[in-house]
Amino acid sequence: MTNQEFSFETKLLHNQHKFDPTTGGVSVPIQHASTFHQTDIDQFGKYDYSRSGNPTREALEDIIAELEEGTRGFAFSSGMAAISTAFLLLSAGDHIVISEDVYGGTFRMVTTVLTRFNIEHTFVDMTDLESVKAAIQPNTRALYIETPSNPLLKVTDIKAVCDIAKSIGAWSFVDNTFLTPALQKPLNLGADVVLHSATKFLSGHSDVVAGLAVVKDPELADRLGSLQNSFGAVLGVQDAWLVMRGLKTLSVRMEHSQKGAEKIAEYLKQHQLVSKVYYPGLADHPQHSIQENQATGAGAVLSFELESEETFRSFVNHVELPVFAVSLGAVESILSYPAKMSHAAMPVAEREKRGITNSLLRLSVGLENPDDLIKDFDLALKKSAERQTVTTK
């Protein structure tokens, strides 16, 4: 059997970097060297300076390229470094069409940095293909998709939007952080660049900050590679090694966490203090069928809105198991407050327009027993209800 015939789960462990060919060590060596001795005056070796290429970082780049079924991968110092470098493919005078409820850091980059370089943007509801088409301008050069979106878990039809991009000669960028290649492969649906905050599910342990990009077209890969070398926000070798270690358990982590998310979403949907649950795995999610068609699962992230800000504050004060923090995709469950965490960079009016309210919470389900999380949530919600009863009296 060739490596191409193995399942995704097996490829996570058995790839070209499963052991060190020099020593046989079953771990990628960490090469800390910043520079490399050259034995020939006229012809340098493969590596000369670690910003331009490092064997440890390259191993991670090879692995993510294979997992996303692209031709070349790139490892950056953060997810935003990967996203920002991809945006550098654009030039002054270009225009971007972008998902409206995109991650707050991406919103900040587009609205406060790219505008300084005369790169225009239009935010649209990417679930509405007619709105996407209407937003296109003669200078549109990229369509930026985040699906499921953050934090409202809207699902964009990747192939349909990528087809629109191709019809006008524009690139399509897809943020695949929430689902990872374990569940969704945008390059196979027509995307030009796939982006990740590898800080999240790919590394999975809340102990590294990293970003990844994968490209299928070799010419575009060369352009992105040149930008990476010029911009210089490359991933350090220690962090590259940590991401590779985390990747080995990606499938089992995603499988367990997704099952937990499904169970918790169903529980929250029935609770009287929860006004709305956002999770593409629910049958009544508006884009449930699209999610089923383009991915093998709905992921481990969900959002829910409590009936009032008072209930929200009481719930957060009483819940015990999840950490209340920025980020997602870790072995421990993480409860986040989008309005003041992931989307704090977005002005209040813009948040409200997108439905990101002050009683909205985002939950990234970890590896705990989901029944324990439900018990914890149930007790916290009961205490919230009791407090409201006392306040009313």
Coordinates of N, CA, C and O in Angstrom, one line a residue, residues 201 204 253-265 268 279 299-304 322 327-335 362-371 373-374 377:
F201 N -7.3 23.5 17.5 CA -7.4 22.0 17.5 C -6.2 21.3 17.0 O -5.9 20.2 17.4
G204 N -3.9 21.7 20.0 CA -4.8 21.0 20.9 C -4.6 21.1 22.4 O -5.4 20.5 23.2
R253 N -9.1 13.2 19.4 CA -9.6 14.4 20.1 C -10.8 14.9 19.5 O -11.8 15.2 20.1
M254 N -10.8 15.1 18.1 CA -11.9 15.7 17.4 C -13.2 14.8 17.5 O -14.3 15.3 17.7
E255 N -12.9 13.5 17.5 CA -14.1 12.5 17.5 C -14.8 12.7 18.9 O -16.0 12.8 19.0
H256 N -14.0 12.6 20.0 CA -14.6 12.7 21.3 C -15.2 14.1 21.6 O -16.3 14.1 22.1
S257 N -14.5 15.1 21.2 CA -15.0 16.5 21.5 C -16.3 16.7 20.6 O -17.2 17.4 21.1
Q258 N -16.3 16.3 19.4 CA -17.5 16.5 18.6 C -18.7 15.7 19.2 O -19.8 16.3 19.2
K259 N -18.5 14.5 19.6 CA -19.7 13.8 20.2 C -20.2 14.5 21.5 O -21.4 14.6 21.7
G260 N -19.2 15.1 22.2 CA -19.6 15.9 23.4 C -20.4 17.2 23.0 O -21.4 17.5 23.6
A261 N -19.9 17.8 21.9 CA -20.6 19.0 21.5 C -22.0 18.7 21.0 O -23.0 19.5 21.3
E262 N -22.2 17.6 20.3 CA -23.5 17.2 19.9 C -24.5 17.0 21.1 O -25.6 17.5 21.1
K263 N -24.0 16.3 22.1 CA -24.8 16.0 23.3 C -25.1 17.3 24.0 O -26.3 17.5 24.5
I264 N -24.2 18.2 24.2 CA -24.4 19.4 25.0 C -25.3 20.4 24.2 O -26.1 21.0 24.8
A265 N -25.1 20.4 22.9 CA -26.0 21.3 22.1 C -27.5 20.8 22.2 O -28.4 21.7 22.4
L268 N -28.7 22.0 25.7 CA -28.9 23.4 25.8 C -30.1 23.8 25.1 O -30.9 24.7 25.5
Y279 N -25.3 25.6 16.4 CA -24.4 24.4 16.2 C -24.8 23.7 14.9 O -26.0 23.3 14.8
G299 N -18.0 19.5 14.1 CA -17.0 20.1 14.9 C -17.3 20.1 16.4 O -18.4 19.6 16.8
A300 N -16.5 20.7 17.2 CA -16.6 20.7 18.6 C -16.9 22.0 19.2 O -16.7 22.2 20.4
V301 N -17.2 23.0 18.4 CA -17.5 24.4 18.9 C -19.0 24.7 18.7 O -19.6 24.4 17.6
L302 N -19.6 25.3 19.7 CA -21.0 25.7 19.6 C -21.1 27.0 20.4 O -20.3 27.3 21.2
S303 N -22.1 27.8 20.0 CA -22.4 29.0 20.8 C -23.9 28.9 21.3 O -24.7 28.3 20.7
F304 N -24.1 29.6 22.4 CA -25.5 29.7 22.9 C -25.8 31.0 23.5 O -24.9 31.6 24.1
P322 N -15.4 24.2 32.6 CA -14.7 24.9 31.5 C -13.9 26.0 32.1 O -14.3 26.7 33.0
S327 N -9.7 31.7 23.2 CA -9.2 30.6 22.5 C -10.2 29.4 22.5 O -11.3 29.5 23.1
L328 N -9.8 28.3 21.9 CA -10.7 27.2 21.7 C -9.8 26.0 21.2 O -8.6 26.1 21.0
G329 N -10.4 24.8 21.1 CA -9.8 23.7 20.5 C -8.8 23.0 21.3 O -7.8 22.4 20.8
A330 N -9.0 23.0 22.7 CA -8.0 22.4 23.6 C -8.6 21.1 24.2 O -9.7 20.8 24.1
V331 N -7.7 20.4 24.9 CA -8.1 19.2 25.6 C -9.1 19.5 26.7 O -10.0 18.7 27.1
E332 N -9.0 20.7 27.3 CA -9.9 21.2 28.3 C -11.0 22.0 27.6 O -10.7 22.7 26.7
S333 N -12.3 21.9 28.1 CA -13.3 22.8 27.5 C -13.1 24.2 27.8 O -12.6 24.6 29.0
I334 N -13.3 25.1 26.9 CA -13.1 26.5 27.0 C -14.4 27.3 26.7 O -15.0 27.1 25.7
L335 N -14.8 28.0 27.7 CA -16.0 28.9 27.6 C -15.5 30.3 27.3 O -14.7 30.9 28.1
R362 N -19.6 31.2 23.7 CA -19.0 30.2 22.8 C -18.4 29.1 23.6 O -17.6 29.4 24.5
L363 N -18.7 27.9 23.3 CA -18.1 26.7 24.0 C -17.3 25.9 23.1 O -17.8 25.4 22.1
S364 N -16.1 25.6 23.4 CA -15.2 24.7 22.7 C -15.2 23.4 23.6 O -14.6 23.5 24.7
V365 N -15.7 22.4 23.2 CA -15.8 21.2 24.0 C -14.5 20.4 24.0 O -14.0 20.1 22.9
G366 N -14.0 20.0 25.2 CA -12.8 19.3 25.3 C -12.9 17.8 25.5 O -13.9 17.2 25.0
L367 N -12.1 17.2 26.3 CA -12.0 15.8 26.4 C -12.7 15.3 27.7 O -12.6 14.1 28.0
E368 N -13.3 16.2 28.4 CA -14.1 15.7 29.6 C -15.2 14.8 29.2 O -15.6 14.8 28.1
N369 N -15.7 14.1 30.2 CA -17.0 13.3 29.9 C -18.1 14.4 29.7 O -18.3 15.2 30.6
P370 N -18.8 14.4 28.6 CA -19.8 15.4 28.3 C -20.9 15.4 29.4 O -21.5 16.4 29.6
D371 N -21.2 14.2 30.0 CA -22.2 14.2 31.0 C -21.8 15.0 32.2 O -22.7 15.6 32.9
L373 N -20.0 17.7 32.0 CA -20.2 19.1 31.6 C -21.6 19.5 31.7 O -22.0 20.6 32.1
I374 N -22.5 18.6 31.3 CA -23.9 18.9 31.3 C -24.4 19.1 32.8 O -25.2 20.0 33.1
F377 N -23.2 22.5 33.9 CA -24.1 23.5 33.3 C -25.4 23.5 33.9 O -26.0 24.6 34.2

